[in-house]
Amino acid sequence: MVFNRYAYPLLSAIVIVMIFSHAVAFDPLDPTGNITIKWDVMSWTPDGYVAVVTMTNFQMYRHIMSPGWTFGWTWSKKEVIWGMVGAQATEQGDCSKFKGNIPHCCKKNPTVVDLLPGVPYNQQIANCCKGGVLASRGQDPSAAVSSFQVSVGLAGTSNKTVRLPKNFTLLGPGRGYTCSQAKPVPPTIFMSADGRRRTQAMMTWNVTCTYSQILASKNPTCCVSLSSFYNSTITPCPSCSCGCQNNNSCVTSGSETIRSVVGTNKPAINKAPLLQCTQHMCPIRVHWHVKLNYKEYWRVKISITNFNYQVNYTKWTLVVQHPNLNNVTEVFSFAYKPLAPYKSTNDSGMFYGLKFFNDVLMEAGEDGNIQSELILKKDIETFTFKQGWAFPRNIYFNGEECKMPLPEDYPYLPNSAHSNQIVSLTLAVFLLLTLLAFW
Ligand SMILES: *[C@@H]1O[C@H](CO)[C@@H](O)[C@H](O)[C@H]1NC(C)=O
Ligand SMILES: *[C@@H]1O[C@H](CO)[C@@H](O)[C@H](O)[C@H]1NC(C)=O
Ligand SMILES: *[C@@H]1O[C@H](CO)[C@@H](O)[C@H](O)[C@H]1NC(C)=O
Ligand SMILES: *[C@@H]1O[C@H](CO)[C@@H](O)[C@H](O)[C@H]1NC(C)=O
Ligand SMILES: *[C@@H]1O[C@H](CO)[C@@H](O)[C@H](O)[C@H]1NC(C)=O
Ligand SMILES: *[C@@H]1O[C@H](CO)[C@@H](O)[C@H](O)[C@H]1NC(C)=O
Ligand SMILES: *[C@@H]1O[C@H](CO)[C@@H](O)[C@H](O)[C@H]1NC(C)=O
Ligand SMILES: *[C@@H]1O[C@H](CO)[C@@H](O)[C@H](O)[C@H]1NC(C)=O
Ligand SMILES: *[C@@H]1O[C@H](CO)[C@@H](O)[C@H](O)[C@H]1NC(C)=O
């Protein structure tokens, strides 16, 4: 067996992924991705302060989808919320100590949600009221910000006496984010609209929340299937990629039960989604088809299918890692943006939908799929159809890494030698040991 140089990157990618999937909150394609929540104290009041809280999504391709973010914290002392603009606390709590003026929320650990679009103008502030939806920075930086204003009472009234809230939580909509402690930072400087006057916050503190897929869900939430023009075999998603049928309830497509339960776009936390029965049991399948071979170019078709009857995926993103993505020539039907993280190779990029055309991946059923084709320019040095080179190394849907088939199951070029499994296994073990030695 000739040592195959393409088996190496594939296997090392798998080994690295196996290791990284256990590391908390580190995304190799978006190493500095986070959601930063900044509290700007705009004024002190007789018993506390008024702050504008701004949430900025610095993640390139992970967003917060409808029904939006839920943000919580724990007060240090006996603080209360007198009022909020552009958001609301979900529970008022026990305000029985108060006579006359009743606070908006008296809970020790308030939970805040965004208001829905369309609230009256005098109850809004800039960047509020988006139903908690926060776009990814790569897709739409202007929609990656969300703000609200909070008036806090029974709190400190100067930068020496104020106590920072603690124990921040961010749900969006599932679990997965871990937030840091509040850290005082230099006060924000604000510029007036005409740029002629600068003002500054009385005090500012930042909280940083990072995402971990392992924390969000034990199993993958999407899988990849593969096919090619040179082999009629379709490599399906690995069975039980996201779960097994016997452990999860699911519905066969076209059954009567679907109609009675669809129509609630509320992926409740810790509640199993209503899925179409498949052998992979993933809500999302990404199919990569190597479609055509031109002299200097080659063509790929990507299809994304939704098997979830309860979710319309708004502002979805798809990240692909493939060595030829540095030479993307044309992308049809989707928007494309290369991801140039802190590394020397431009082998990854993000796709997302075009506004009003396919930026929503509809719930499972007839409309629950979207497609794109892309044309890539061959780099004569590295291009080959052999050994599955034309297939992606990794795929992420909405920032979640998708389960790939095993390399030995890829559709092969006819007459090309199968990779020897024993050699592959030895190589994998060797790589694993090498990597662990450097850990
Ligand atoms: C959060 O993300 C921003 C933008 O990528 C980065 O500058 C900042 O260092 C990150 N913060 C942390 C604490 O990782
Ligand atoms: C508090 O504010 C005063 C003036 O407003 C400033 O001089 C001082 O550095 C601030 N202290 C802290 C801890 O931010
Ligand atoms: C922090 O918040 C979590 C969830 O709201 C809660 O379970 C935990 O007890 C809190 N810890 C502290 C120290 O308040
Ligand atoms: C605090 O967060 C804001 C984003 O809201 C960011 O621009 C700023 O750099 C952060 N400050 C520090 C010191 O990290
Ligand atoms: C899932 O199914 C397997 C095999 O049928 C079984 O061993 C396992 O306990 C089940 N897990 C749950 C959570 O039901
Ligand atoms: C998805 O969107 C369609 C069209 O806007 C709507 O009819 C349907 O109820 C939505 N489905 C869910 C699960 O929200
Ligand atoms: C990657 O892309 C960036 C711009 O997107 C470019 O400056 C850089 O030279 C590229 N690197 C390689 C190795 O192609
Ligand atoms: C592919 O892109 C790289 C840099 O991104 C460039 O150096 C190379 O010439 C390109 N190859 C072709 C065939 O255009
Ligand atoms: C197509 O790929 C499959 C799966 O790798 C392989 O078993 C089969 O031999 C290939 N077909 C041809 C004609 O080479």
Short mmCIF file of C-alpha atoms and ligand atoms in Angstrom, two decimals, residues 36 38 56 58 183 185-186 206, ligand 4:
data_model
loop_
_atom_site.label_atom_id
_atom_site.label_comp_id
_atom_site.label_asym_id
_atom_site.label_seq_id
_atom_site.Cartn_x
_atom_site.Cartn_y
_atom_site.Cartn_z
CA THR A 36 -19.73 40.70 25.36
CA LYS A 38 -21.31 45.89 28.58
CA THR A 56 -22.57 42.50 21.24
CA PHE A 58 -18.52 38.99 18.37
CA LYS A 183 -14.89 43.35 35.09
CA VAL A 185 -13.23 48.63 32.23
CA PRO A 186 -12.43 52.22 31.15
CA ASN A 206 -17.95 44.11 30.87
C1 LIG B 4 -16.02 46.00 26.70
O1 LIG B 4 -16.97 45.61 25.73
C2 LIG B 4 -17.02 46.42 24.57
C3 LIG B 4 -18.07 45.82 23.65
O2 LIG B 4 -19.34 46.06 24.12
C4 LIG B 4 -15.69 46.44 23.87
O3 LIG B 4 -15.75 47.33 22.77
C5 LIG B 4 -14.62 46.87 24.82
O4 LIG B 4 -13.37 46.78 24.18
C6 LIG B 4 -14.63 45.99 26.06
N1 LIG B 4 -13.62 46.48 26.98
C7 LIG B 4 -12.65 45.70 27.41
C8 LIG B 4 -11.62 46.37 28.28
O5 LIG B 4 -12.57 44.52 27.14
#
